[in-house]
Amino acid sequence: MIGTVHGEMVTIIHQSDSSEIQCIANEPPRFTDIVFNQLLDGDQYNLSTREFVGAGSWSEPFDPDIMTQPVFTEMTLNGSEDSIANFGQYVITGLTENENNWWYGDLGIQDGNGLVPHTVIIPKIWNEYDYFPNRIIGGEFGVVGENSGFSAYQDQPFRTIYLDDNCESTISDDGILIVNNLTYVLDVFEATHSGTNNDNMPGIISGRLHFLIEGDTFDLTTHYDFVETDESQIQIPEIIELFQNYPNPFNPMTVISYDLPKSTYVSLIIYDLKGNEIRTLVNENQIQGKRSVIWKGQNNEGKQVPTGVYFYVLNIIDYSLSHKMVYIK
């Protein structure tokens, strides 16, 4: 009962001792803690014992290397917005240019904002039939694909969040994901092997898959308690830098990121074209590192601002940086 893969890949999923499965007529299925194995050419798997028994040319031992502990920001993940993908650690490119990009190895990876740490986000998962494979394989590729050449501060993601086109799932600042409609989570924290072949097709051994439905909650902070952080690996920015917000123009929200080379007092304020203060986003002492904050187009009273051009200004003691952005209702 030992099978060997000959060709691109074979996917095997099965229950674990902690799996929960709910299948009710006329309702979406709920699967949690399902073992996910995607085998590449040469990999061997024992179908009787459900064990991986031999690695081919593409699969290598996998050990999560976490540079920074996660810091979560309260936000809504709108599955109908392409820009939501940029809130993840990496962004997968090539999802919609051609429905067969996954097959031809034309999916790519680029830096995201990292606002949802250690995560790849794939919105519109069921938006268009032809692109289903790109989005599904793209999310897998994001957690095991080649990550050389990225920003020095960037951690590798260990989780993919797939969002249904019509969902608005939320994340609390404690890292709790609350599901609206359909949200799927694939994580590789417990994976034993991973890799990609010449066509960038992903291999994952002993990942975990969760199909979550309306009202379910999922703790994104799990798997970190037993991971020790090597402080010497944390990359501290060398200069103060304020980045262009993304997306821009934006609606309903945008992310403003900046680098702090040392701990200091910081203020980040939104102004209109007349110089009137609209919203104070940050007004506190902050530790060194890469920081991000969300603006949802609201003033200090919590009311939506009108469509127009706004400026955001970063003040650090006697140093000031600014950029302009466009809010569109």
Short mmCIF file of C-alpha atoms in Angstrom, two decimals:
data_model
loop_
_atom_site.label_atom_id
_atom_site.label_comp_id
_atom_site.label_asym_id
_atom_site.label_seq_id
_atom_site.Cartn_x
_atom_site.Cartn_y
_atom_site.Cartn_z
CA MET A 1 0.00 0.00 0.00
CA ILE A 2 2.93 2.37 -0.53
CA GLY A 3 2.29 4.68 -3.46
CA THR A 4 4.88 6.68 -5.39
CA VAL A 5 3.95 9.85 -7.28
CA HIS A 6 4.91 9.94 -10.96
CA GLY A 7 4.11 13.30 -12.52
CA GLU A 8 3.24 16.75 -11.19
CA MET A 9 1.37 16.16 -7.93
CA VAL A 10 -1.20 14.12 -6.01
CA THR A 11 -3.31 15.47 -3.12
CA ILE A 12 -4.42 13.30 -0.19
CA ILE A 13 -6.58 14.61 2.66
CA HIS A 14 -7.85 12.64 5.65
CA GLN A 15 -9.22 13.03 9.15
CA SER A 16 -7.01 13.44 12.19
CA ASP A 17 -7.82 12.49 15.78
CA SER A 18 -8.91 16.09 16.40
CA SER A 19 -10.93 16.59 13.19
CA GLU A 20 -14.51 17.83 13.38
CA ILE A 21 -16.75 17.21 10.38
CA GLN A 22 -20.26 18.58 9.94
CA CYS A 23 -22.23 17.78 6.80
CA ILE A 24 -25.87 18.92 6.89
CA ALA A 25 -28.19 18.98 3.88
CA ASN A 26 -28.56 22.44 2.28
CA GLU A 27 -25.79 23.95 4.44
CA PRO A 28 -22.10 24.52 3.69
CA PRO A 29 -19.86 21.78 5.13
CA ARG A 30 -17.60 22.45 8.09
CA PHE A 31 -14.29 20.58 8.24
CA THR A 32 -11.66 21.39 10.88
CA ASP A 33 -8.17 20.05 11.45
CA ILE A 34 -8.09 17.92 8.29
CA VAL A 35 -4.63 16.57 7.42
CA PHE A 36 -3.51 17.97 4.05
CA ASN A 37 -0.83 16.24 1.97
CA GLN A 38 0.14 17.47 -1.49
CA LEU A 39 2.76 15.11 -2.91
CA LEU A 40 5.21 15.95 -5.68
CA ASP A 41 7.02 13.69 -8.13
CA GLY A 42 8.93 10.93 -6.35
CA ASP A 43 7.22 11.36 -2.98
CA GLN A 44 6.07 8.13 -1.32
CA TYR A 45 3.03 7.69 0.89
CA ASN A 46 1.67 4.71 2.80
CA LEU A 47 -2.07 4.62 2.08
CA SER A 48 -2.68 2.04 4.80
CA THR A 49 -1.06 3.87 7.72
CA ARG A 50 -1.62 7.38 6.24
CA GLU A 51 2.04 8.24 6.64
CA PHE A 52 4.59 9.98 4.44
CA VAL A 53 7.43 7.51 4.01
CA GLY A 54 9.82 9.00 1.45
CA ALA A 55 10.69 12.34 -0.15
CA GLY A 56 11.28 12.77 -3.87
CA SER A 57 13.53 15.37 -5.50
CA TRP A 58 11.34 18.37 -4.60
CA SER A 59 10.26 17.82 -0.98
CA GLU A 60 12.54 18.85 1.88
CA PRO A 61 12.15 18.80 5.68
CA PHE A 62 10.16 21.81 6.85
CA ASP A 63 10.83 23.74 10.07
CA PRO A 64 8.99 27.04 10.71
CA ASP A 65 11.53 29.85 11.15
CA ILE A 66 9.70 32.73 12.83
CA MET A 67 11.64 35.99 13.07
CA THR A 68 8.98 38.09 14.80
CA GLN A 69 6.07 37.31 17.09
CA PRO A 70 2.70 38.23 15.53
CA VAL A 71 0.98 41.55 16.28
CA PHE A 72 -2.62 41.67 15.10
CA THR A 73 -4.69 44.71 14.14
CA GLU A 74 -8.48 44.83 14.28
CA MET A 75 -9.80 44.76 10.73
CA THR A 76 -12.41 43.40 8.33
CA LEU A 77 -11.38 41.07 5.50
CA ASN A 78 -13.74 41.81 2.63
CA GLY A 79 -13.61 38.79 0.35
CA SER A 80 -14.92 40.83 -2.59
CA GLU A 81 -11.94 43.24 -2.57
CA ASP A 82 -8.76 42.32 -4.48
CA SER A 83 -6.81 44.82 -2.35
CA ILE A 84 -7.38 42.72 0.78
CA ALA A 85 -4.66 40.37 -0.51
CA ASN A 86 -2.08 43.10 0.19
CA PHE A 87 -2.73 42.85 3.95
CA GLY A 88 -0.93 39.49 4.00
CA GLN A 89 2.79 38.80 4.41
CA TYR A 90 3.10 37.94 0.71
CA VAL A 91 0.84 38.63 -2.28
CA ILE A 92 0.35 35.98 -4.97
CA THR A 93 0.46 37.33 -8.52
CA GLY A 94 -0.86 35.79 -11.73
CA LEU A 95 -4.16 34.64 -10.21
CA THR A 96 -6.39 35.98 -12.99
CA GLU A 97 -4.25 36.68 -16.07
CA ASN A 98 -4.75 33.15 -17.40
CA GLU A 99 -6.88 30.38 -15.94
CA ASN A 100 -3.98 27.93 -16.36
CA ASN A 101 -1.22 29.99 -14.73
CA TRP A 102 -1.04 27.47 -11.89
CA TRP A 103 -0.34 24.69 -14.39
CA TYR A 104 2.29 26.57 -16.39
CA GLY A 105 4.21 27.74 -13.32
CA ASP A 106 3.31 31.39 -13.89
CA LEU A 107 2.15 32.22 -10.37
CA GLY A 108 4.46 34.62 -8.53
CA ILE A 109 5.09 36.07 -5.06
CA GLN A 110 5.75 39.63 -3.93
CA ASP A 111 5.87 41.44 -0.58
CA GLY A 112 2.62 42.40 1.10
CA ASN A 113 2.05 44.84 3.97
CA GLY A 114 2.22 42.09 6.59
CA LEU A 115 -0.74 43.59 8.43
CA VAL A 116 -2.01 40.04 8.98
CA PRO A 117 1.26 38.44 10.10
CA HIS A 118 2.60 35.15 8.76
CA THR A 119 -0.38 34.92 6.40
CA VAL A 120 -1.24 34.86 2.69
CA ILE A 121 -4.75 36.12 1.86
CA ILE A 122 -6.67 34.92 -1.21
CA PRO A 123 -9.94 36.86 -1.74
CA LYS A 124 -12.70 36.04 -4.26
CA ILE A 125 -12.00 32.32 -3.93
CA TRP A 126 -15.27 31.32 -5.65
CA ASN A 127 -15.66 34.50 -7.72
CA GLU A 128 -15.02 33.11 -11.22
CA TYR A 129 -14.99 29.46 -12.22
CA ASP A 130 -11.97 29.62 -14.54
CA TYR A 131 -9.75 31.05 -11.81
CA PHE A 132 -10.58 28.56 -9.02
CA PRO A 133 -7.36 26.50 -9.59
CA ASN A 134 -5.15 29.62 -9.72
CA ARG A 135 -6.47 30.83 -6.38
CA ILE A 136 -6.41 27.47 -4.63
CA ILE A 137 -2.91 26.52 -5.81
CA GLY A 138 -1.75 30.13 -5.36
CA GLY A 139 -2.62 30.02 -1.67
CA GLU A 140 -0.65 26.80 -1.26
CA PHE A 141 2.29 28.19 -3.25
CA GLY A 142 2.32 31.25 -0.97
CA VAL A 143 3.21 29.25 2.13
CA VAL A 144 5.91 27.06 0.58
CA GLY A 145 7.19 29.01 -2.45
CA GLU A 146 10.65 30.45 -2.91
CA ASN A 147 11.04 33.57 -0.77
CA SER A 148 14.58 34.74 -1.54
CA GLY A 149 15.04 38.40 -2.38
CA PHE A 150 12.24 39.76 -0.23
CA SER A 151 12.49 42.54 2.32
CA ALA A 152 14.83 41.68 5.17
CA TYR A 153 12.11 42.15 7.79
CA GLN A 154 9.71 39.79 6.04
CA ASP A 155 8.76 36.52 7.72
CA GLN A 156 7.71 33.56 5.64
CA PRO A 157 3.95 33.02 5.88
CA PHE A 158 2.72 29.79 7.46
CA ARG A 159 -1.00 30.19 6.86
CA THR A 160 -3.32 30.98 3.94
CA ILE A 161 -6.77 32.50 4.46
CA TYR A 162 -9.15 31.90 1.55
CA LEU A 163 -12.15 34.27 1.48
CA ASP A 164 -15.46 33.70 -0.25
CA ASP A 165 -16.40 36.55 -2.60
CA ASN A 166 -19.34 37.57 -0.39
CA CYS A 167 -17.80 37.36 3.09
CA GLU A 168 -16.66 40.04 5.52
CA SER A 169 -14.77 38.06 8.14
CA THR A 170 -13.11 40.04 10.93
CA ILE A 171 -9.87 39.78 12.89
CA SER A 172 -9.65 41.19 16.42
CA ASP A 173 -6.52 42.74 17.89
CA ASP A 174 -6.21 39.51 19.89
CA GLY A 175 -5.89 37.54 16.64
CA ILE A 176 -9.35 35.94 16.69
CA LEU A 177 -10.84 35.36 13.22
CA ILE A 178 -14.66 35.53 13.21
CA VAL A 179 -16.12 34.04 10.06
CA ASN A 180 -18.82 35.68 7.98
CA ASN A 181 -20.11 33.40 5.21
CA LEU A 182 -17.29 31.06 4.04
CA THR A 183 -13.61 31.29 5.01
CA TYR A 184 -11.03 28.53 4.62
CA VAL A 185 -7.70 28.28 6.45
CA LEU A 186 -4.71 26.19 5.38
CA ASP A 187 -1.74 26.22 7.75
CA VAL A 188 1.66 24.54 7.54
CA PHE A 189 2.83 25.07 11.12
CA GLU A 190 2.77 21.31 11.69
CA ALA A 191 4.01 20.37 8.20
CA THR A 192 6.96 17.98 8.11
CA HIS A 193 8.05 18.55 4.47
CA SER A 194 7.45 21.17 1.80
CA GLY A 195 8.75 22.22 -1.59
CA THR A 196 7.96 23.37 -5.12
CA ASN A 197 8.80 21.67 -8.41
CA ASN A 198 10.11 23.26 -11.62
CA ASP A 199 6.62 24.54 -12.42
CA ASN A 200 6.20 26.20 -8.99
CA MET A 201 3.61 23.61 -7.99
CA PRO A 202 3.55 23.35 -4.20
CA GLY A 203 4.18 20.31 -2.04
CA ILE A 204 2.95 20.19 1.58
CA ILE A 205 3.15 17.21 3.92
CA SER A 206 0.98 17.15 7.07
CA GLY A 207 -0.53 20.61 6.74
CA ARG A 208 -3.91 21.34 8.32
CA LEU A 209 -7.06 22.44 6.49
CA HIS A 210 -10.13 24.10 8.00
CA PHE A 211 -13.41 24.86 6.19
CA LEU A 212 -15.15 27.46 8.38
CA ILE A 213 -18.72 28.74 8.10
CA GLU A 214 -20.84 31.62 9.40
CA GLY A 215 -20.20 32.34 13.09
CA ASP A 216 -17.13 30.09 13.49
CA THR A 217 -14.10 31.49 15.29
CA PHE A 218 -10.45 30.60 14.68
CA ASP A 219 -7.50 31.60 16.87
CA LEU A 220 -4.70 32.90 14.64
CA THR A 221 -2.31 33.13 17.61
CA THR A 222 -1.99 29.35 18.03
CA HIS A 223 1.34 27.63 17.31
CA TYR A 224 3.37 30.57 18.64
CA ASP A 225 3.64 29.75 22.35
CA PHE A 226 6.22 27.02 21.80
CA VAL A 227 8.21 28.92 19.16
CA GLU A 228 11.24 30.75 20.51
CA THR A 229 12.19 33.96 18.75
CA ASP A 230 15.84 34.60 18.01
CA GLU A 231 16.14 38.31 18.71
CA SER A 232 19.40 38.49 16.73
CA GLN A 233 17.45 37.67 13.54
CA ILE A 234 15.00 40.57 13.84
CA GLN A 235 15.80 43.19 11.23
CA ILE A 236 15.59 46.77 12.54
CA PRO A 237 15.07 49.51 9.92
CA GLU A 238 18.10 51.74 9.41
CA ILE A 239 16.23 54.97 8.57
CA ILE A 240 12.89 56.63 9.27
CA GLU A 241 10.65 56.02 6.30
CA LEU A 242 6.98 56.73 5.53
CA PHE A 243 5.50 54.63 2.73
CA GLN A 244 2.75 55.41 0.26
CA ASN A 245 -0.56 54.15 1.55
CA TYR A 246 -2.10 51.12 -0.12
CA PRO A 247 -4.49 50.92 -1.84
CA ASN A 248 -4.56 54.45 -3.24
CA PRO A 249 -7.16 55.64 -4.23
CA PHE A 250 -9.07 53.65 -1.61
CA ASN A 251 -12.47 52.67 -0.29
CA PRO A 252 -13.34 51.54 2.36
CA MET A 253 -9.92 51.37 4.03
CA THR A 254 -6.22 51.88 3.41
CA VAL A 255 -2.98 50.90 5.15
CA ILE A 256 -0.26 53.39 6.10
CA SER A 257 3.15 51.87 6.92
CA TYR A 258 6.32 53.40 8.30
CA ASP A 259 9.73 52.34 9.65
CA LEU A 260 11.18 53.35 13.02
CA PRO A 261 14.94 52.77 13.47
CA LYS A 262 14.63 53.47 17.20
CA SER A 263 11.97 53.71 19.88
CA THR A 264 10.47 57.20 19.99
CA TYR A 265 7.35 59.33 20.31
CA VAL A 266 5.24 59.16 17.14
CA SER A 267 2.21 61.02 15.81
CA LEU A 268 0.43 60.19 12.57
CA ILE A 269 -2.28 62.66 11.56
CA ILE A 270 -4.63 62.99 8.57
CA TYR A 271 -5.28 66.49 7.15
CA ASP A 272 -7.55 67.79 4.39
CA LEU A 273 -6.43 70.13 1.60
CA LYS A 274 -7.14 73.17 3.77
CA GLY A 275 -4.83 71.92 6.50
CA ASN A 276 -7.62 70.99 8.90
CA GLU A 277 -6.89 68.03 11.15
CA ILE A 278 -9.22 65.17 10.22
CA ARG A 279 -8.03 62.15 12.21
CA THR A 280 -5.24 61.34 14.64
CA LEU A 281 -4.23 57.75 13.97
CA VAL A 282 -1.18 57.53 16.27
CA ASN A 283 -0.18 59.64 19.26
CA GLU A 284 2.12 57.63 21.53
CA ASN A 285 5.58 56.27 22.20
CA GLN A 286 6.37 53.29 19.96
CA ILE A 287 9.17 50.75 19.88
CA GLN A 288 11.52 50.42 16.92
CA GLY A 289 10.52 48.32 13.95
CA LYS A 290 8.10 48.28 11.03
CA ARG A 291 4.67 49.71 11.87
CA SER A 292 1.32 49.78 10.05
CA VAL A 293 -2.03 51.41 10.78
CA ILE A 294 -5.41 51.30 9.03
CA TRP A 295 -7.50 54.38 8.16
CA LYS A 296 -11.14 53.68 7.32
CA GLY A 297 -11.92 57.16 5.96
CA GLN A 298 -13.37 58.43 9.25
CA ASN A 299 -12.73 61.64 11.15
CA ASN A 300 -12.07 61.95 14.89
CA GLU A 301 -15.83 61.79 15.53
CA GLY A 302 -16.14 58.49 13.69
CA LYS A 303 -17.98 60.00 10.69
CA GLN A 304 -17.06 59.23 7.09
CA VAL A 305 -15.15 61.98 5.34
CA PRO A 306 -16.17 63.21 1.87
CA THR A 307 -14.46 62.09 -1.33
CA GLY A 308 -11.25 64.02 -1.87
CA VAL A 309 -7.49 64.37 -1.46
CA TYR A 310 -6.00 64.04 2.02
CA PHE A 311 -2.51 64.22 3.50
CA TYR A 312 -1.04 61.99 6.18
CA VAL A 313 1.84 63.39 8.21
CA LEU A 314 4.27 61.37 10.34
CA ASN A 315 5.92 63.39 13.13
CA ILE A 316 8.87 61.99 15.09
CA ILE A 317 10.26 64.56 17.56
CA ASP A 318 11.72 67.18 15.17
CA TYR A 319 11.31 65.12 12.00
CA SER A 320 8.30 65.12 9.69
CA LEU A 321 7.27 63.15 6.58
CA SER A 322 4.09 63.29 4.54
CA HIS A 323 2.24 61.78 1.55
CA LYS A 324 -1.08 62.48 -0.11
CA MET A 325 -3.86 60.00 -0.78
CA VAL A 326 -7.29 59.93 -2.43
CA TYR A 327 -10.48 58.72 -0.75
CA ILE A 328 -13.33 57.75 -3.08
CA LYS A 329 -16.82 56.89 -1.90
#
